[in-house]
XYZ file of C-alpha atoms in Angstrom:
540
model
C 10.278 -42.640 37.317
C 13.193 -41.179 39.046
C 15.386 -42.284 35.992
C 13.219 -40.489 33.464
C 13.190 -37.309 35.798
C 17.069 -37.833 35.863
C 17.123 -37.821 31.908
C 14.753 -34.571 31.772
C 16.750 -32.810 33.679
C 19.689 -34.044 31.922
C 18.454 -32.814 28.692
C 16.854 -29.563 30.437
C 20.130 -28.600 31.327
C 22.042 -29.689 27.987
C 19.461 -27.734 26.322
C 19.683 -24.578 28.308
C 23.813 -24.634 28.541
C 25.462 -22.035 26.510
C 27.013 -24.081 24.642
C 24.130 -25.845 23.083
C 22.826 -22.322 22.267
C 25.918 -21.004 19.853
C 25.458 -24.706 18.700
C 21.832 -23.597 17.497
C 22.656 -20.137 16.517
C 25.324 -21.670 14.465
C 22.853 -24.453 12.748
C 20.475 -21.714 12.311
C 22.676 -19.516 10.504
C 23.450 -22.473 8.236
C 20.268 -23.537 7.151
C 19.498 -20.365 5.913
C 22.039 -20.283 3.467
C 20.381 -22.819 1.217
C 17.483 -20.275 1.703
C 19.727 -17.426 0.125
C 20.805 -19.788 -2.475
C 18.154 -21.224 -4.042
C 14.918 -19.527 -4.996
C 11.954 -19.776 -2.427
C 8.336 -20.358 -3.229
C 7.203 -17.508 -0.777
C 9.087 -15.158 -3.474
C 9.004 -16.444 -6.752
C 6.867 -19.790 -7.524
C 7.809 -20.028 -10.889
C 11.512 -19.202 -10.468
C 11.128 -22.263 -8.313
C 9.047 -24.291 -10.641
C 11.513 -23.535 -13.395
C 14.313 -24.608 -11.688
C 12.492 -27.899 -10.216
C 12.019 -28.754 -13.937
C 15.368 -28.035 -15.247
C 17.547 -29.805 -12.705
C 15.249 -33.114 -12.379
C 16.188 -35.937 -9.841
C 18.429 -33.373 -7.800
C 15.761 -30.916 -7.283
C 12.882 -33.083 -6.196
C 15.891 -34.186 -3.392
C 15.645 -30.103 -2.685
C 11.829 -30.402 -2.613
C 11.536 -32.952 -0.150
C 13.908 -31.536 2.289
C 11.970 -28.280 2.321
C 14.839 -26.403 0.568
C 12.355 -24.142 -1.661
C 10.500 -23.150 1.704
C 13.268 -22.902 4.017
C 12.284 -20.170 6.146
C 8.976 -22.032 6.812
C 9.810 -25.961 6.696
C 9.524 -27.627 9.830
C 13.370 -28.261 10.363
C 13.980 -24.230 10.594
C 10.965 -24.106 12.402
C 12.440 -26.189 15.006
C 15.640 -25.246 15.512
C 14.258 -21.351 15.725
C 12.300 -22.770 18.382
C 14.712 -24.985 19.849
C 16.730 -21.576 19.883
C 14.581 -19.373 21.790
C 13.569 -22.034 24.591
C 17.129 -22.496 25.072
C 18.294 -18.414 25.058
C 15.429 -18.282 27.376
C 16.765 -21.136 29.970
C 20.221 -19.520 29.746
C 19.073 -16.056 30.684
C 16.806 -16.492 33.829
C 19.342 -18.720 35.922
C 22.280 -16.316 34.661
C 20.442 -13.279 35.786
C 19.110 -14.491 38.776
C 23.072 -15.295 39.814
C 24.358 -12.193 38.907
C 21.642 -10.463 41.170
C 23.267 -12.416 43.629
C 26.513 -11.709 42.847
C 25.804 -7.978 42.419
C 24.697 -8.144 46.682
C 27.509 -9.863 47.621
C 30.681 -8.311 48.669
C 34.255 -8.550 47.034
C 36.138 -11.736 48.060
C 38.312 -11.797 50.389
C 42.031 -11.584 49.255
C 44.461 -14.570 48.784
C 46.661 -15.880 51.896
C 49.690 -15.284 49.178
C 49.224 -12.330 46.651
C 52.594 -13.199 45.028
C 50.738 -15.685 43.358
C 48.651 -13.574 41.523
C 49.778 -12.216 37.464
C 50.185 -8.533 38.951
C 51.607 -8.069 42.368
C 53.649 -5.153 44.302
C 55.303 -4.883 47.651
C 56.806 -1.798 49.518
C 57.181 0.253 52.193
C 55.929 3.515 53.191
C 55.807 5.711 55.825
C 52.078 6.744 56.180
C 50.084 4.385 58.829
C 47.600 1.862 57.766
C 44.718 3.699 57.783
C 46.044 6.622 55.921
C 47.182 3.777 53.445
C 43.703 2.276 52.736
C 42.038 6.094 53.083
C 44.357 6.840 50.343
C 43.371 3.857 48.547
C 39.813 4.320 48.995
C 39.685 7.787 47.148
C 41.689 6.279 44.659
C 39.365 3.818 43.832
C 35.905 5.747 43.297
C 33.909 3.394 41.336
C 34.976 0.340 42.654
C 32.737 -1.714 44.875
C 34.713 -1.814 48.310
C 34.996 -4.432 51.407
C 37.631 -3.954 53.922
C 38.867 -6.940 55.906
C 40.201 -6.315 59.672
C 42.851 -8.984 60.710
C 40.716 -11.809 62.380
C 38.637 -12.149 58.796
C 42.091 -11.958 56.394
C 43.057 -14.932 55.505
C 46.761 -13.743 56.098
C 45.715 -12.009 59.583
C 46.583 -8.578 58.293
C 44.382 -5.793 57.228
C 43.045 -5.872 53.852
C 41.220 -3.939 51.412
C 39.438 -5.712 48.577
C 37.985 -4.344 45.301
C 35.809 -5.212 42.218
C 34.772 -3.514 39.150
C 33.361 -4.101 35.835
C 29.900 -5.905 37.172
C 28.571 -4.644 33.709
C 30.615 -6.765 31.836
C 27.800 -9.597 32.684
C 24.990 -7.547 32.846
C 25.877 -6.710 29.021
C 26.305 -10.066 28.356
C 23.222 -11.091 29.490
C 21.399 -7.400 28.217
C 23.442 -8.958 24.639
C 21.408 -12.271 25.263
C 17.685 -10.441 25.839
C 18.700 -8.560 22.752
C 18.661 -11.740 21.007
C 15.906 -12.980 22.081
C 13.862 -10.145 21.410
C 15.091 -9.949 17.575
C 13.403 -13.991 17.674
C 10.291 -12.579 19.400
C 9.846 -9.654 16.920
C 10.705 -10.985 14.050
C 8.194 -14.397 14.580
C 5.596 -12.042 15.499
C 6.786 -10.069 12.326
C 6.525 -12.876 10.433
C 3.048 -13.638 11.234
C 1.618 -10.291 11.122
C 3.143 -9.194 7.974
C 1.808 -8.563 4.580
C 3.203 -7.986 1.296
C 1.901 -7.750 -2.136
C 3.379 -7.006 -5.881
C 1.185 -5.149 -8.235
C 1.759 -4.218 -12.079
C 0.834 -0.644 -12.572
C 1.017 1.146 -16.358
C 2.176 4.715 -16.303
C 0.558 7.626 -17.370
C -2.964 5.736 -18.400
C -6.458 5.938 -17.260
C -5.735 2.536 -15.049
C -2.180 3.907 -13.329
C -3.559 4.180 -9.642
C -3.038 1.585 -7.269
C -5.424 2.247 -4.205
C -4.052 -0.772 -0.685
C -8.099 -1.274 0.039
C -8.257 -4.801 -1.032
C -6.215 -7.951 -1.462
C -8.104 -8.627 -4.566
C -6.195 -5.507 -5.874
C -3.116 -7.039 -5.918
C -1.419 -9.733 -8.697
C -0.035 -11.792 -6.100
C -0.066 -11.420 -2.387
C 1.502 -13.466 0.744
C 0.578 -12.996 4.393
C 1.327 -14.211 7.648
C -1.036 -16.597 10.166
C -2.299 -13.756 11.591
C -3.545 -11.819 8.618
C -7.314 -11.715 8.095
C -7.518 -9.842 5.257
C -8.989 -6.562 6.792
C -6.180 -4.641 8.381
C -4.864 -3.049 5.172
C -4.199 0.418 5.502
C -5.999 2.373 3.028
C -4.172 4.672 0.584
C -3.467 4.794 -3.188
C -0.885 5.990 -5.388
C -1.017 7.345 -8.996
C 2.404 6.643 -11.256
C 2.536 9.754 -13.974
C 5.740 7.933 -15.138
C 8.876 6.183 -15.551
C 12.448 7.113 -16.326
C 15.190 4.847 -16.612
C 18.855 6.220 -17.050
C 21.234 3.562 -19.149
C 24.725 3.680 -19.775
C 25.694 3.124 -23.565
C 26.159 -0.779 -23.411
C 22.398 -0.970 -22.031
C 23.546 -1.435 -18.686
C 20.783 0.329 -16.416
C 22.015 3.170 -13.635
C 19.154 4.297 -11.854
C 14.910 4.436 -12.077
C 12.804 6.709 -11.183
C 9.187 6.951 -11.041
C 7.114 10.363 -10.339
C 4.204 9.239 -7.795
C 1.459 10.715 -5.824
C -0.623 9.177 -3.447
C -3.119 9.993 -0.559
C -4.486 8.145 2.639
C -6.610 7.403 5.006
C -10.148 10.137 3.786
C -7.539 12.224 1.848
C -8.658 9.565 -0.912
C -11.259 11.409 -1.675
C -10.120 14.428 -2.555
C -8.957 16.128 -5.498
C -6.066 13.567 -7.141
C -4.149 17.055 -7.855
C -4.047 18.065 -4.492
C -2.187 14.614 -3.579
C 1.163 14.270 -1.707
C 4.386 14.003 -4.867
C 6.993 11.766 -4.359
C 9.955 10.622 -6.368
C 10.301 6.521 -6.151
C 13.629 4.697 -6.244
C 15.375 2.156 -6.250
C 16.438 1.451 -2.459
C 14.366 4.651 -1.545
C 10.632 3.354 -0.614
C 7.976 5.393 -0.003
C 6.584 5.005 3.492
C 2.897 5.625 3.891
C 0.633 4.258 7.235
C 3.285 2.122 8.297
C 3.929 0.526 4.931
C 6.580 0.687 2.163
C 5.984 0.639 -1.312
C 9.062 0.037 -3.491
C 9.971 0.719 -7.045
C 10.869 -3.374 -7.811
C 10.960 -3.694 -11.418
C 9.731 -1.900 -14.728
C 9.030 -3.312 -18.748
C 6.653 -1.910 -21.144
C 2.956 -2.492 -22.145
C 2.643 -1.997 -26.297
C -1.193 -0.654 -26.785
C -2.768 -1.916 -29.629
C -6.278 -1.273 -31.458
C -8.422 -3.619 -32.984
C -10.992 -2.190 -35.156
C -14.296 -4.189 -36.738
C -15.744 -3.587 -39.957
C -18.453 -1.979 -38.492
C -16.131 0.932 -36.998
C -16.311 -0.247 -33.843
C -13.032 -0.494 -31.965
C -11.298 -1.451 -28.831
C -8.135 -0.412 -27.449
C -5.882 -1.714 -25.162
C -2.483 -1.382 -23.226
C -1.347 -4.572 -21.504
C 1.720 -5.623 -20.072
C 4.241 -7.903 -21.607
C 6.761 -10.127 -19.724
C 10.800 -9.150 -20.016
C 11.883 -12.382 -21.144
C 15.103 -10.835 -21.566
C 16.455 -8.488 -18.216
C 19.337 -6.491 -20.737
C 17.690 -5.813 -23.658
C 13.533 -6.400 -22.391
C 12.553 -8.662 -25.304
C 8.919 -8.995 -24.222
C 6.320 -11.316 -24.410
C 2.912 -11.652 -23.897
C -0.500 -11.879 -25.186
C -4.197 -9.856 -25.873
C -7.793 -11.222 -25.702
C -9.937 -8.885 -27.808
C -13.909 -9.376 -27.276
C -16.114 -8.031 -30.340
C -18.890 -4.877 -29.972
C -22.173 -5.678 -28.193
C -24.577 -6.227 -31.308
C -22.258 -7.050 -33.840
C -23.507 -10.738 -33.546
C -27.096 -11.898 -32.531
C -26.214 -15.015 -30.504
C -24.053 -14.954 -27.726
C -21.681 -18.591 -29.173
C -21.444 -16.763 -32.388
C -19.724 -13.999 -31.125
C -17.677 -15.921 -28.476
C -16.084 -17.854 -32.132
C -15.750 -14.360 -33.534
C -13.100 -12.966 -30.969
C -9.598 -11.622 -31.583
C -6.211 -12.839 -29.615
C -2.780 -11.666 -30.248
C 0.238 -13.448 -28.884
C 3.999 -12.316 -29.400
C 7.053 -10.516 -28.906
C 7.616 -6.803 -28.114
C 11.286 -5.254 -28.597
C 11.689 -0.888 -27.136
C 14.488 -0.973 -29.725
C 13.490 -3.352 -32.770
C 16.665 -5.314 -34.594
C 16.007 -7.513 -37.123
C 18.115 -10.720 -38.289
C 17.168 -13.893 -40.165
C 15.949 -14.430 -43.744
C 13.946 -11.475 -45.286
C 14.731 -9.698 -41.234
C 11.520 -11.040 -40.076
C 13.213 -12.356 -36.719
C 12.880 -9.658 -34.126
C 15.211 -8.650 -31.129
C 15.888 -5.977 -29.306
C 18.994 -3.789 -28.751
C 18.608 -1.248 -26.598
C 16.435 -1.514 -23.158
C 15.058 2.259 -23.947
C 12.335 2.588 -26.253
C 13.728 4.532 -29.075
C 12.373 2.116 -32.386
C 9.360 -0.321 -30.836
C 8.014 -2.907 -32.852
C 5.622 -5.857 -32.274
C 5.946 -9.270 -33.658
C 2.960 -11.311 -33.307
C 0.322 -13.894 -33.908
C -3.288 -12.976 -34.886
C -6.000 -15.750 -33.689
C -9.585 -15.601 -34.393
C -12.326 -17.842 -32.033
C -13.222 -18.966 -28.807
C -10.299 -16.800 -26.645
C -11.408 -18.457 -23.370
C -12.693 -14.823 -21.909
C -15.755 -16.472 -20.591
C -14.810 -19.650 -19.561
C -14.498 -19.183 -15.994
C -11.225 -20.537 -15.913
C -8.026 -18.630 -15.129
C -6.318 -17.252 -18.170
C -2.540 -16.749 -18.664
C -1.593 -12.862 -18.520
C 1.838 -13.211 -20.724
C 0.425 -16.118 -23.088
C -2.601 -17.695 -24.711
C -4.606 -21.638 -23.614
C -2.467 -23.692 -25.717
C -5.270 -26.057 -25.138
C -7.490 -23.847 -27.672
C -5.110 -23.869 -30.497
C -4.809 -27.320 -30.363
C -7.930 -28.459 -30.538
C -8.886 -25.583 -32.743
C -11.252 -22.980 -30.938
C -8.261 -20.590 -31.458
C -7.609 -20.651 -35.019
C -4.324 -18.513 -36.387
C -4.951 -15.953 -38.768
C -1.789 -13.940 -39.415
C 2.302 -13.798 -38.974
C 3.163 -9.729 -38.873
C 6.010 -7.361 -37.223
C 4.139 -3.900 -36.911
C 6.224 -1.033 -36.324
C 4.719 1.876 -33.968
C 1.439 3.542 -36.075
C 1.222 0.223 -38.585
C -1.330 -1.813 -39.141
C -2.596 -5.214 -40.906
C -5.906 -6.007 -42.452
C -7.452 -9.546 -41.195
C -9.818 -11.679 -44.081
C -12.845 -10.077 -42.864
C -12.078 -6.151 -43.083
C -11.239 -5.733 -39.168
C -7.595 -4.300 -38.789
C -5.417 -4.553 -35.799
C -3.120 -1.424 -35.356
C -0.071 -1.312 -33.064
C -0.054 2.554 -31.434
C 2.519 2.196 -29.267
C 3.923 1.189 -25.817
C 3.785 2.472 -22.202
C 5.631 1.729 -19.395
C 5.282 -0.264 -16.243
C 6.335 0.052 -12.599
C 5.619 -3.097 -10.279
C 5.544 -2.024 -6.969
C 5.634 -4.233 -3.970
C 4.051 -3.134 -0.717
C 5.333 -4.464 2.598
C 3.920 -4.237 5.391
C 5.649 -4.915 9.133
C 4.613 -4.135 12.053
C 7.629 -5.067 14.235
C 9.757 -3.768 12.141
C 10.558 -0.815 14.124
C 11.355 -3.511 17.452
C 13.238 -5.466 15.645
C 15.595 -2.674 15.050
C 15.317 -1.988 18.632
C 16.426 -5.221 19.303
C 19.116 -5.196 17.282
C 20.957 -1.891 18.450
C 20.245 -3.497 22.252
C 21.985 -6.470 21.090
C 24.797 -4.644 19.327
C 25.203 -2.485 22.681
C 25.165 -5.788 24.938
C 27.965 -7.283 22.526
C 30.225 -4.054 22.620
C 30.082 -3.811 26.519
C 30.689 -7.044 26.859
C 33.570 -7.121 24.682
C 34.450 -3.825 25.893
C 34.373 -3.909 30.076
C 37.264 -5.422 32.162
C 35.980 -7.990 35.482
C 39.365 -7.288 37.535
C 39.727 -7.133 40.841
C 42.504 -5.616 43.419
C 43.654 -6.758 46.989
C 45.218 -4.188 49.428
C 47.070 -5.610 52.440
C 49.020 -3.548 54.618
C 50.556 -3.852 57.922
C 53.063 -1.640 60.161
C 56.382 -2.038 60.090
C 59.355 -0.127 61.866
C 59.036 3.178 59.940
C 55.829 2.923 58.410
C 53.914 0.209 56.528
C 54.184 -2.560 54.500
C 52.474 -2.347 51.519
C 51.456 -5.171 49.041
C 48.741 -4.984 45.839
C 47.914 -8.108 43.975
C 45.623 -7.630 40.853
C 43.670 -10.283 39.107
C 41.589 -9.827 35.861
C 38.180 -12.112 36.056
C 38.460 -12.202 31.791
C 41.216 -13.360 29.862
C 41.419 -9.690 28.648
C 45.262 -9.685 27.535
C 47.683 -6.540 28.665
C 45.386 -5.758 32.037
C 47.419 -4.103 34.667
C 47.955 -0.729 33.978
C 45.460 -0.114 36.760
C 46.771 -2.122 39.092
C 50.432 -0.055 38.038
C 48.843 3.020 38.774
C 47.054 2.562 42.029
C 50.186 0.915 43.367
C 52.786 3.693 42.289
C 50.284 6.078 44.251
C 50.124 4.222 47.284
C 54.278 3.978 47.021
C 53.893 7.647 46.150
C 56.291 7.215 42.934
C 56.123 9.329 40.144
C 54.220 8.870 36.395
C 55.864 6.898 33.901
C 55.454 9.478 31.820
C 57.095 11.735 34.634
C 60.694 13.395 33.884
C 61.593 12.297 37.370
C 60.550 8.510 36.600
C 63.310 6.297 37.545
C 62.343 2.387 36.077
C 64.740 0.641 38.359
C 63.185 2.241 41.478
C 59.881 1.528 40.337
C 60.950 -1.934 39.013
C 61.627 -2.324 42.939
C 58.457 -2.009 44.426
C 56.293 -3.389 41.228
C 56.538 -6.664 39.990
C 54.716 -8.677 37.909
């Protein structure tokens, strides 16, 4: 028993030495690289789906070690922990001594001050106590202790002095910093919220309103999430304007917003709040931000039946390519209530389009029927699709594909493929049975991703206290300075030693000073300043 307490404490104190923490602030600063390398599943599943299936043996190795969920495998996990407990053992025995060191008074001085790296000797004519009186209003600031001769350890009067205490209270204010950037952001972490959402400019379906998670196309949370804190506002997006240089490259967005919270809801959409979105500018609303994180374009097409029925829609397509936005995706069209008497009949009767959309149509390939695009603005837009007729799998209960149709029902022929055609903006094609599918357009798309934080506002607190703790204690001198003094025929002897308690290069200048007053010689920067005289009495 005694040897297992002996290895606890062991480990205790191996854990809670300083040390061991730079060791774990160190590890912890180099797991997360792989974290900033690689793409994460709490950001982008298929990024890392795509790149799990493209780099094979390697990337399953990445899998298992928790590489694609860094910031929440169990290996971060621990040494985060690991981190804090030991901050934590480091900064209650620390403070605790420097309380005590903070009540107790400066040391006595050395038997031989000589010894010390800054030292002076002289002799003046003023008595002892006008020596150390003249000392002591020198040396405002400094915590004081004089020595008579029994308690010197050189059985002369002494006068001893400390100063820059703060040096380790900024250390260890540096330290509580740190740990309160680990408290807030875990606490951050899992209280946060944060949700991407594809909204269509300038349409009947352009407002966003934060009242449910089921609003949202995707949506991550912390632990502590339960689904019913979200602060209630929406936004309405009346457009989108990018600027691009002449080689496509893009310069800046900008999307013209308004929005409303809390009962304001309610009211009159033309009374709401107007804000310009950015890039790098969010808009802050109830304690969340709502960023501008991406745009592409949603072509609108009709399909119209025989009958003169017709429906209409404007979907988003996919940039497949980030330049130029080549963009696919695909549209499930159902047919008019009444056009068929059974319900299966008109399930085999509906319309699907799948294809490419270009903002700036270039053609290439035999007869130009391959489509491209080659300019990111939309100045010639032009859809390239496939036309299916059948079962589209609207009904199914199963989860469709947004950007493409169930392969599944082409195969095995539920989906069957009607046309080839490139449409340009206002064309149209006529299927077999009459019904005509007409491209009208394109509109464009802002997703917007709303964060929400909570701590976000501490953690910054944390951070400028742990900035401030690192500049003081990079900043503040521990020094000390010894004043012994005795009489002599004529006056008193005089010596100063000076000691620095940090390996703070070039201190003594203090030390210089104090000692040229007590000698009563003049400023270096004096006209009268003679360096041989001065030289004399200050060495060191």
């Amino acid at each position: 028993m005694k040897n297992l307490n002996r290895y606890v404490v062991r480990a205790w104190n191996w854990l809670t030495s300083m040390r061991t923490a730079l060791i774990l602030l160190f590890l912890l600063s180099l797991g997360a690289i792989p974290g900033a390398l690689l793409p994460q599943r709490s950001l982008n599943e298929s990024k890392v789906e795509e790149y799990i299936a493209t780099n094979g043996r390697i990337a399953e190795v990445y899998d298992t070690l928790q590489l694609f969920d860094v910031f929440s495998s169990t290996w971060f996990t621990a040494i985060y922990v690991l981190l804090f407990i030991s901050l934590i053992g480091c900064i209650l025995p620390r403070s605790w001594e420097h309380y005590q060191a903070m009540k107790q008074p400066p040391v006595r001085a050395p038997k031989k001050l000589e010894r010390l790296p800054h030292y002076s000797e002289g002799v003046v004519e003023e008595s002892p106590d006008e020596v150390l009186a003249a000392a002591r209003s020198r040396m405002k600031g400094w915590r004081l202790k004089e020595y008579s001769a029994t308690e010197d350890r050189s059985g002369q009067r002494s006068l001893a002095g400390e100063k820059g205490y703060a040096r380790e209270l900024a250390n260890l204010v540096f330290h509580l910093g740190l740990v309160g950037m680990l408290i807030t952001v875990a606490w951050g972490r899992l209280s946060y919220y944060e949700g991407q959402v594809i909204v269509v400019a300038d349409t009947e379906e352009s407002q966003f309103c934060n009242t449910a998670v089921a609003n949202y196309d995707s949506f991550r949370h912390g632990a502590t999430f339960d689904g019913t804190s979200l602060n209630p506002f929406c936004i309405d997006v009346h457009d989108f304007t990018a600027d691009y240089l002449p080689n496509g490259q893009a310069e800046m967005f900008h999307s013209n917003v308004s929005w409303a919270e809390g009962e304001d809801v309610y009211s009159d959409p033309s009374t709401w709040q107007d804000y310009e979105l950015r890039v790098n500018h969010p808009l802050r609303i109830a304690g969340d931000r709502v960023y501008l994180q991406g745009h592409g374009f949603a072509p609108t097409v009709t399909v119209t039946w025989p009958d003169g029925e017709s429906r209409t829609q404007t979907l988003q397509f996919r940039p497949d390519d980030p330049t130029f936005f080549l963009s696919s995706g695909a549209m499930r069209f159902d047919p008019p209530a009444g056009m068929y008497e059974e319900l299966s009949e008109r399930r085999q009767n509906q319309i699907a389009l799948e294809g490419l959309f270009a903002p700036t149509a270039a053609w290439s390939g035999e007869n130009n029927e391959l489509l491209a695009s080659a300019f990111p603005a939309m100045r010639d837009p032009a859809l390239a699709i496939d036309i299916y007729r059948g079962d589209a799998g609207l009904d199914t209960g199963r989860g469709q594909s947004l950007w493409s149709l169930d392969p599944s029902l082409v195969h095995t022929g539920q989906l069957q493929k009607l046309e080839r055609v490139n449409l340009l903006q206002g064309e149209s094609v006529t299927l077999d049975d009459g019904t005509t599918v007409t491209f009208d357009g394109a509109k464009e798309f802002v997703n917007l991703q709303i964060s929400h934080d909570s701590t976000q506002i501490w953690v910054l607190v944390s951070t400028m206290i742990t900035l401030a703790g690192l500049v003081g204690s990079l900043a503040i001198k521990r020094r000390r300075i010894w004043i012994r003094v005795s009489p002599v025929a004529g006056g008193t002897r005089v010596e100063t030693g000076g000691l620095a308690r940090t390996d703070r290069a070039g201190w003594g200048e203090e030390h210089d000073d104090l000692a040229r007053a007590l000698y009563g010689l003049p400023d270096p920067e004096d006209e009268s300043f003679d360096a041989e005289v001065d030289a004399q009495h200050i060495k060191g």
